[in-house]
Amino acid sequence: MKNALEQIRKNALEALQAAKDEKSMDEIRVKFLGKKGELTAILKQMGGLSAEERPVMGQLANEVRGFIEEHIETRTAELKAAAVAARLKAETIDVTMPGKKHTLGKQHPLSLVLDEIKDIFMGMGFDVAQGPEVEYDYYNFEALNIPKDHPARDTQDTFYINENIVLRTQTSPVQIRTMENRKPPIRIIAPGRVYRSDAVDATHSPLFHQIEGLVVDKGVTMADLKGTLEIFVKKLYGENSVVRFRPHHFPFTEPSAELDVQCFACHGEGCRLCKGEGWIEILGCGMVHPKVLSICGIDPEEYSGFAFGMGLERIVMRRFNIDDLRLFYENDLRFLNQF
Ligand code: DAH
């Protein structure tokens, strides 16, 4: 029996040393000291011992129990300390390590100025409207008083999807869609992409952006057009901007005009920026043609309106002194980070 008890002590010690975590401590306790454990099994055999042997073995058994308990305790403490140490090591932060730099994105110059333009018009009570970029010939031309054989079609090198569908060459079709869907009073701007089959160079791109404007109500006159657009230009280019309206022709407006702003570089003297003109063209505009109103189901006897359209790229180029349109689409960060 003595040997058996010593064997238990030895086995328990080995098991404890081999244990890797606190959970195995419980298993060891059950295995050696539990009700059905090895030590208990030995104690059950005590009845068969002689009267002299019994207290000796009893004492030894108690000593082995105490020994095992004590070692379970110290081993548990050891494992706990080791676990804490391992965690600390894993979570160590090297404060001398260089940090990760998060670079913030910036707004594209086109979006930047478009947002400004939207703000200006929204401040004057305009809504922002939208229309499809793949458009019916009807909306892009026909309803704007540009029939199939009209020479104005030649100036807008159109991408045809088929005979009736085009990539819109201007944002003006949004005028038609808006008048079809809404009753006056109407006050909208419609910014968006437009497409023309132009070769790419410093001032041309097959994709560019326009901003359309439309106002329809009772008693709208050319004076409203001039006042609204003059305020717009002054908000965009500064209070001291000088504008002029120059007669022009568009099929969908009558009368039509172009709005020029006096060159900010030379104040009208003529320089490189304005190509010696003294003035820079900003947009086309006019009173909505009565025919166009009628086509959209609005009675031209009762209502009148004005419309305007401008190219976004040219406005942004002038604003930031950018001399090549291609920079807008190349997404070169050295360019984009400047805004
Ligand atoms: N759609 C014209 C163009 O692309 C611009 C324009 C001119 C729009 C006069 C208008 C307008 O609404 O009234 O050249």
CSV table of C-alpha atoms and ligand atoms in Angstrom, one decimal:
chain,number,residue,atom,x,y,z
A,1,MET,CA,0.0,0.0,0.0
A,2,LYS,CA,2.9,2.3,0.8
A,3,ASN,CA,4.2,1.8,-2.7
A,4,ALA,CA,0.8,2.4,-4.2
A,5,LEU,CA,0.5,5.7,-2.2
A,6,GLU,CA,4.0,6.8,-3.3
A,7,GLN,CA,3.1,5.9,-6.9
A,8,ILE,CA,0.0,8.1,-6.7
A,9,ARG,CA,2.1,11.0,-5.4
A,10,LYS,CA,4.6,10.5,-8.2
A,11,ASN,CA,1.9,10.2,-10.9
A,12,ALA,CA,0.1,13.3,-9.6
A,13,LEU,CA,3.2,15.4,-9.6
A,14,GLU,CA,4.0,14.3,-13.2
A,15,ALA,CA,0.4,15.1,-14.3
A,16,LEU,CA,0.7,18.5,-12.6
A,17,GLN,CA,3.9,19.4,-14.3
A,18,ALA,CA,2.6,18.3,-17.7
A,19,ALA,CA,-0.7,20.4,-17.2
A,20,LYS,CA,-0.9,23.4,-19.6
A,21,ASP,CA,-3.9,25.3,-18.3
A,22,GLU,CA,-6.1,25.8,-15.2
A,23,LYS,CA,-8.8,23.7,-16.6
A,24,SER,CA,-6.7,20.5,-16.4
A,25,MET,CA,-6.2,21.3,-12.6
A,26,ASP,CA,-9.8,20.2,-12.0
A,27,GLU,CA,-9.3,17.0,-14.0
A,28,ILE,CA,-6.2,16.2,-11.9
A,29,ARG,CA,-8.1,16.9,-8.6
A,30,VAL,CA,-10.9,14.6,-9.6
A,31,LYS,CA,-8.6,11.9,-10.9
A,32,PHE,CA,-6.5,11.7,-7.7
A,33,LEU,CA,-8.5,13.2,-4.9
A,34,GLY,CA,-12.1,12.9,-6.0
A,35,LYS,CA,-14.7,10.5,-4.5
A,36,LYS,CA,-13.9,8.0,-7.2
A,37,GLY,CA,-10.3,9.0,-7.3
A,38,GLU,CA,-7.2,6.9,-6.9
A,39,LEU,CA,-6.4,8.0,-3.4
A,40,THR,CA,-10.0,7.3,-2.2
A,41,ALA,CA,-9.7,3.9,-3.7
A,42,ILE,CA,-6.6,3.1,-1.6
A,43,LEU,CA,-8.3,4.5,1.6
A,44,LYS,CA,-11.1,2.1,1.0
A,45,GLN,CA,-8.7,-0.8,1.4
A,46,MET,CA,-7.6,0.4,4.9
A,47,GLY,CA,-10.1,-1.9,6.5
A,48,GLY,CA,-7.9,-4.9,5.6
A,49,LEU,CA,-4.8,-3.5,7.4
A,50,SER,CA,-3.5,-4.6,10.8
A,51,ALA,CA,-4.1,-2.3,13.8
A,52,GLU,CA,-0.5,-1.1,13.8
A,53,GLU,CA,-0.3,-0.5,10.0
A,54,ARG,CA,-3.6,1.4,9.8
A,55,PRO,CA,-2.5,4.7,11.5
A,56,VAL,CA,0.9,4.6,9.7
A,57,MET,CA,-0.8,4.2,6.3
A,58,GLY,CA,-3.6,6.7,7.3
A,59,GLN,CA,-0.9,9.3,8.1
A,60,LEU,CA,0.9,8.6,4.8
A,61,ALA,CA,-2.3,8.8,2.8
A,62,ASN,CA,-3.1,12.2,4.5
A,63,GLU,CA,0.4,13.4,3.7
A,64,VAL,CA,0.0,12.4,0.1
A,65,ARG,CA,-3.3,14.2,-0.1
A,66,GLY,CA,-1.8,17.3,1.4
A,67,PHE,CA,1.1,17.1,-0.9
A,68,ILE,CA,-1.1,16.8,-4.0
A,69,GLU,CA,-3.4,19.7,-2.9
A,70,GLU,CA,-0.5,21.9,-2.2
A,71,HIS,CA,1.0,21.2,-5.6
A,72,ILE,CA,-2.3,21.8,-7.3
A,73,GLU,CA,-2.4,25.2,-5.7
A,74,THR,CA,1.2,26.2,-6.6
A,75,ARG,CA,0.8,24.9,-10.1
A,76,THR,CA,-2.5,26.8,-10.5
A,77,ALA,CA,-0.7,30.0,-9.4
A,78,GLU,CA,2.1,29.3,-11.8
A,79,LEU,CA,-0.2,28.7,-14.8
A,80,LYS,CA,-2.2,31.9,-13.9
A,81,ALA,CA,1.0,34.0,-13.9
A,82,ALA,CA,2.1,32.4,-17.1
A,83,ALA,CA,-1.2,33.2,-18.8
A,84,VAL,CA,-1.0,36.9,-17.6
A,85,ALA,CA,2.5,37.1,-18.9
A,86,ALA,CA,1.6,35.7,-22.2
A,87,ARG,CA,-1.3,38.1,-22.6
A,88,LEU,CA,0.9,41.1,-21.7
A,89,LYS,CA,3.4,40.0,-24.2
A,90,ALA,CA,0.8,39.7,-26.9
A,91,GLU,CA,-0.7,43.0,-26.2
A,92,THR,CA,2.5,45.0,-25.8
A,93,ILE,CA,2.3,48.3,-27.7
A,94,ASP,CA,5.5,49.6,-29.2
A,95,VAL,CA,5.0,53.3,-28.7
A,96,THR,CA,8.1,54.1,-30.7
A,97,MET,CA,6.6,52.5,-33.8
A,98,PRO,CA,5.6,55.1,-36.5
A,99,GLY,CA,1.8,55.6,-36.8
A,100,LYS,CA,-0.3,54.8,-39.8
A,101,LYS,CA,-1.2,57.9,-41.7
A,102,HIS,CA,-4.8,58.2,-42.9
A,103,THR,CA,-5.0,60.5,-45.9
A,104,LEU,CA,-8.4,62.2,-46.2
A,105,GLY,CA,-9.9,62.4,-49.7
A,106,LYS,CA,-10.8,65.7,-51.2
A,107,GLN,CA,-13.7,66.9,-53.3
A,108,HIS,CA,-13.1,66.9,-57.1
A,109,PRO,CA,-12.8,70.5,-58.4
A,110,LEU,CA,-15.9,69.9,-60.6
A,111,SER,CA,-18.0,68.8,-57.6
A,112,LEU,CA,-16.6,71.6,-55.6
A,113,VAL,CA,-17.8,74.3,-58.0
A,114,LEU,CA,-21.0,72.5,-58.9
A,115,ASP,CA,-22.0,72.4,-55.2
A,116,GLU,CA,-21.3,76.2,-55.0
A,117,ILE,CA,-23.5,76.8,-58.1
A,118,LYS,CA,-26.3,74.6,-56.7
A,119,ASP,CA,-26.1,76.6,-53.4
A,120,ILE,CA,-26.5,79.9,-55.3
A,121,PHE,CA,-29.5,78.7,-57.2
A,122,MET,CA,-31.1,76.9,-54.3
A,123,GLY,CA,-30.7,80.2,-52.4
A,124,MET,CA,-32.9,81.7,-55.1
A,125,GLY,CA,-35.6,79.1,-54.7
A,126,PHE,CA,-34.5,76.6,-57.4
A,127,ASP,CA,-34.8,72.8,-57.1
A,128,VAL,CA,-32.3,70.4,-58.6
A,129,ALA,CA,-33.8,68.1,-61.3
A,130,GLN,CA,-32.3,65.2,-63.1
A,131,GLY,CA,-32.8,63.3,-66.4
A,132,PRO,CA,-31.3,60.3,-68.2
A,133,GLU,CA,-28.0,60.4,-70.0
A,134,VAL,CA,-29.2,57.9,-72.6
A,135,GLU,CA,-32.0,60.0,-74.0
A,136,TYR,CA,-34.7,59.9,-76.7
A,137,ASP,CA,-33.9,61.9,-79.8
A,138,TYR,CA,-37.4,63.4,-79.1
A,139,TYR,CA,-36.3,65.0,-75.8
A,140,ASN,CA,-32.8,65.9,-76.9
A,141,PHE,CA,-33.8,67.5,-80.1
A,142,GLU,CA,-37.3,67.3,-81.4
A,143,ALA,CA,-39.2,68.7,-78.5
A,144,LEU,CA,-36.6,71.5,-78.2
A,145,ASN,CA,-37.6,72.7,-81.6
A,146,ILE,CA,-34.7,71.0,-83.4
A,147,PRO,CA,-36.3,68.8,-86.1
A,148,LYS,CA,-34.3,66.1,-87.9
A,149,ASP,CA,-33.0,68.3,-90.7
A,150,HIS,CA,-32.1,71.3,-88.5
A,151,PRO,CA,-28.6,72.6,-88.9
A,152,ALA,CA,-28.2,72.9,-85.1
A,153,ARG,CA,-27.8,69.1,-85.1
A,154,ASP,CA,-24.6,69.4,-87.0
A,155,THR,CA,-23.0,71.5,-84.3
A,156,GLN,CA,-23.7,68.8,-81.7
A,157,ASP,CA,-21.7,65.7,-82.8
A,158,THR,CA,-24.2,63.2,-81.5
A,159,PHE,CA,-23.5,59.7,-80.4
A,160,TYR,CA,-26.5,57.7,-81.7
A,161,ILE,CA,-27.5,54.5,-80.0
A,162,ASN,CA,-30.1,54.0,-82.7
A,163,GLU,CA,-32.3,56.2,-84.8
A,164,ASN,CA,-34.4,57.3,-81.8
A,165,ILE,CA,-32.0,57.1,-78.9
A,166,VAL,CA,-28.9,59.2,-78.3
A,167,LEU,CA,-26.4,60.0,-75.6
A,168,ARG,CA,-27.7,63.4,-74.6
A,169,THR,CA,-25.7,66.2,-76.1
A,170,GLN,CA,-27.0,68.8,-73.7
A,171,THR,CA,-28.9,69.0,-70.4
A,172,SER,CA,-31.8,70.9,-72.1
A,173,PRO,CA,-33.9,67.7,-72.5
A,174,VAL,CA,-34.4,67.9,-68.7
A,175,GLN,CA,-36.4,71.1,-69.4
A,176,ILE,CA,-38.9,69.1,-71.5
A,177,ARG,CA,-39.2,66.3,-69.0
A,178,THR,CA,-39.7,68.7,-66.1
A,179,MET,CA,-42.4,70.7,-68.0
A,180,GLU,CA,-44.2,67.4,-68.9
A,181,ASN,CA,-44.2,66.3,-65.3
A,182,ARG,CA,-44.8,69.4,-63.3
A,183,LYS,CA,-47.2,72.3,-63.4
A,184,PRO,CA,-45.8,75.9,-63.2
A,185,PRO,CA,-44.4,77.6,-61.2
A,186,ILE,CA,-41.2,75.8,-62.1
A,187,ARG,CA,-37.8,76.8,-60.9
A,188,ILE,CA,-35.1,74.2,-61.5
A,189,ILE,CA,-31.5,73.6,-62.4
A,190,ALA,CA,-30.4,70.3,-63.9
A,191,PRO,CA,-26.7,69.6,-63.7
A,192,GLY,CA,-25.3,66.5,-65.4
A,193,ARG,CA,-23.1,64.7,-67.9
A,194,VAL,CA,-23.4,65.3,-71.6
A,195,TYR,CA,-21.7,63.6,-74.6
A,196,ARG,CA,-20.5,64.8,-77.9
A,197,SER,CA,-18.3,63.0,-80.4
A,198,ASP,CA,-15.3,65.3,-80.1
A,199,ALA,CA,-11.7,64.3,-80.2
A,200,VAL,CA,-9.9,64.8,-76.9
A,201,ASP,CA,-7.7,67.9,-76.6
A,202,ALA,CA,-7.0,70.6,-74.0
A,203,THR,CA,-10.5,72.1,-74.5
A,204,HIS,CA,-12.6,69.2,-75.8
A,205,SER,CA,-13.8,66.0,-74.3
A,206,PRO,CA,-16.5,63.6,-75.5
A,207,LEU,CA,-17.9,63.7,-72.0
A,208,PHE,CA,-18.4,67.0,-70.1
A,209,HIS,CA,-20.9,68.6,-67.8
A,210,GLN,CA,-23.6,71.2,-68.3
A,211,ILE,CA,-26.0,72.9,-65.9
A,212,GLU,CA,-29.4,73.7,-67.2
A,213,GLY,CA,-31.8,76.2,-65.7
A,214,LEU,CA,-35.5,76.7,-66.3
A,215,VAL,CA,-38.1,79.1,-64.8
A,216,VAL,CA,-41.7,79.0,-65.9
A,217,ASP,CA,-44.5,81.0,-64.3
A,218,LYS,CA,-47.1,83.7,-65.1
A,219,GLY,CA,-45.6,87.0,-66.1
A,220,VAL,CA,-41.9,85.9,-66.3
A,221,THR,CA,-40.0,88.3,-68.5
A,222,MET,CA,-36.5,88.9,-69.9
A,223,ALA,CA,-35.9,91.3,-66.9
A,224,ASP,CA,-36.2,88.3,-64.6
A,225,LEU,CA,-33.8,86.3,-66.7
A,226,LYS,CA,-31.2,89.2,-66.7
A,227,GLY,CA,-31.7,89.9,-62.9
A,228,THR,CA,-31.4,86.2,-62.0
A,229,LEU,CA,-28.3,85.5,-64.1
A,230,GLU,CA,-26.6,88.7,-63.0
A,231,ILE,CA,-27.0,87.8,-59.4
A,232,PHE,CA,-25.7,84.3,-60.2
A,233,VAL,CA,-22.5,85.6,-61.9
A,234,LYS,CA,-21.8,88.1,-59.0
A,235,LYS,CA,-22.2,85.4,-56.4
A,236,LEU,CA,-19.9,83.1,-58.4
A,237,TYR,CA,-17.2,85.5,-59.6
A,238,GLY,CA,-17.6,88.4,-57.0
A,239,GLU,CA,-19.8,91.5,-56.5
A,240,ASN,CA,-17.7,93.6,-58.9
A,241,SER,CA,-18.2,91.3,-61.9
A,242,VAL,CA,-19.5,93.1,-65.0
A,243,VAL,CA,-21.8,91.2,-67.3
A,244,ARG,CA,-23.3,91.8,-70.7
A,245,PHE,CA,-26.0,90.1,-72.7
A,246,ARG,CA,-25.3,89.6,-76.4
A,247,PRO,CA,-28.0,88.5,-78.9
A,248,HIS,CA,-27.7,85.0,-80.1
A,249,HIS,CA,-29.8,82.2,-81.5
A,250,PHE,CA,-31.0,78.9,-79.9
A,251,PRO,CA,-33.9,77.0,-81.5
A,252,PHE,CA,-35.6,76.5,-78.1
A,253,THR,CA,-35.6,80.1,-76.9
A,254,GLU,CA,-36.8,83.3,-78.4
A,255,PRO,CA,-35.3,85.8,-78.0
A,256,SER,CA,-31.9,84.2,-77.2
A,257,ALA,CA,-28.8,85.6,-75.8
A,258,GLU,CA,-25.3,84.7,-74.5
A,259,LEU,CA,-24.0,86.1,-71.3
A,260,ASP,CA,-20.5,87.4,-71.1
A,261,VAL,CA,-18.5,88.4,-68.0
A,262,GLN,CA,-15.9,91.1,-68.3
A,263,CYS,CA,-12.4,89.5,-68.3
A,264,PHE,CA,-11.2,89.5,-64.6
A,265,ALA,CA,-7.6,89.6,-65.8
A,266,CYS,CA,-7.6,92.7,-68.0
A,267,HIS,CA,-11.0,94.3,-67.1
A,268,GLY,CA,-12.1,94.5,-70.7
A,269,GLU,CA,-8.8,95.7,-72.2
A,270,GLY,CA,-8.2,92.4,-74.0
A,271,CYS,CA,-5.5,89.9,-72.9
A,272,ARG,CA,-4.5,86.2,-73.4
A,273,LEU,CA,-7.1,84.9,-71.0
A,274,CYS,CA,-10.0,86.4,-73.0
A,275,LYS,CA,-8.2,86.0,-76.3
A,276,GLY,CA,-8.1,89.7,-76.8
A,277,GLU,CA,-11.9,90.0,-76.5
A,278,GLY,CA,-12.1,91.7,-73.1
A,279,TRP,CA,-15.2,89.5,-72.4
A,280,ILE,CA,-15.6,85.8,-71.6
A,281,GLU,CA,-18.7,83.9,-72.6
A,282,ILE,CA,-20.3,82.1,-69.7
A,283,LEU,CA,-23.7,80.7,-70.8
A,284,GLY,CA,-26.5,80.6,-73.3
A,285,CYS,CA,-30.0,81.7,-72.3
A,286,GLY,CA,-33.3,83.0,-73.6
A,287,MET,CA,-37.1,83.1,-73.2
A,288,VAL,CA,-38.5,79.6,-73.6
A,289,HIS,CA,-39.9,79.4,-77.1
A,290,PRO,CA,-43.8,79.4,-77.1
A,291,LYS,CA,-43.6,76.3,-79.4
A,292,VAL,CA,-41.6,74.4,-76.7
A,293,LEU,CA,-44.1,75.4,-74.0
A,294,SER,CA,-47.0,74.2,-76.2
A,295,ILE,CA,-45.3,70.8,-76.9
A,296,CYS,CA,-45.0,70.3,-73.1
A,297,GLY,CA,-48.7,71.1,-72.6
A,298,ILE,CA,-48.2,74.5,-71.1
A,299,ASP,CA,-50.3,77.3,-72.5
A,300,PRO,CA,-47.9,80.1,-73.8
A,301,GLU,CA,-50.8,82.6,-73.6
A,302,GLU,CA,-50.9,82.0,-69.9
A,303,TYR,CA,-47.3,81.2,-69.0
A,304,SER,CA,-43.9,82.3,-70.0
A,305,GLY,CA,-40.4,81.3,-68.9
A,306,PHE,CA,-36.7,81.6,-69.3
A,307,ALA,CA,-33.9,79.0,-69.6
A,308,PHE,CA,-30.2,78.9,-69.5
A,309,GLY,CA,-27.4,76.4,-70.0
A,310,MET,CA,-23.7,76.5,-69.1
A,311,GLY,CA,-20.7,74.3,-69.4
A,312,LEU,CA,-19.3,73.4,-66.0
A,313,GLU,CA,-15.7,72.5,-67.0
A,314,ARG,CA,-15.1,75.9,-68.6
A,315,ILE,CA,-16.3,77.7,-65.5
A,316,VAL,CA,-14.1,75.6,-63.2
A,317,MET,CA,-11.1,76.1,-65.5
A,318,ARG,CA,-11.5,79.8,-65.4
A,319,ARG,CA,-12.0,79.7,-61.6
A,320,PHE,CA,-8.8,77.9,-60.8
A,321,ASN,CA,-6.7,78.9,-63.9
A,322,ILE,CA,-6.6,75.4,-65.3
A,323,ASP,CA,-5.5,75.3,-68.9
A,324,ASP,CA,-6.2,71.7,-69.8
A,325,LEU,CA,-9.5,70.0,-69.5
A,326,ARG,CA,-8.0,66.5,-69.5
A,327,LEU,CA,-6.7,67.1,-66.0
A,328,PHE,CA,-10.3,66.7,-64.7
A,329,TYR,CA,-10.6,63.1,-65.9
A,330,GLU,CA,-7.2,61.7,-65.3
A,331,ASN,CA,-7.5,61.4,-61.5
A,332,ASP,CA,-3.9,62.3,-60.9
A,333,LEU,CA,-3.6,63.0,-57.2
A,334,ARG,CA,-0.9,65.6,-57.7
A,335,PHE,CA,-3.6,67.6,-59.5
A,336,LEU,CA,-6.6,66.7,-57.3
A,337,ASN,CA,-4.8,67.4,-54.0
A,338,GLN,CA,-4.5,71.1,-54.9
A,339,PHE,CA,-8.2,71.9,-54.3
B,1,DAH,N1,-28.2,73.6,-74.6
B,1,DAH,C1,-27.3,74.6,-75.1
B,1,DAH,C2,-26.0,74.1,-75.6
B,1,DAH,O1,-25.7,73.0,-75.3
B,1,DAH,C3,-27.1,75.6,-74.0
B,1,DAH,C4,-28.4,76.4,-73.7
B,1,DAH,C5,-28.6,77.6,-74.4
B,1,DAH,C6,-29.3,76.0,-72.9
B,1,DAH,C7,-29.7,78.4,-74.1
B,1,DAH,C8,-30.5,76.7,-72.6
B,1,DAH,C9,-30.6,77.9,-73.3
B,1,DAH,O2,-31.4,76.3,-71.8
B,1,DAH,O3,-31.8,78.6,-73.0
B,1,DAH,O4,-25.3,74.8,-76.3
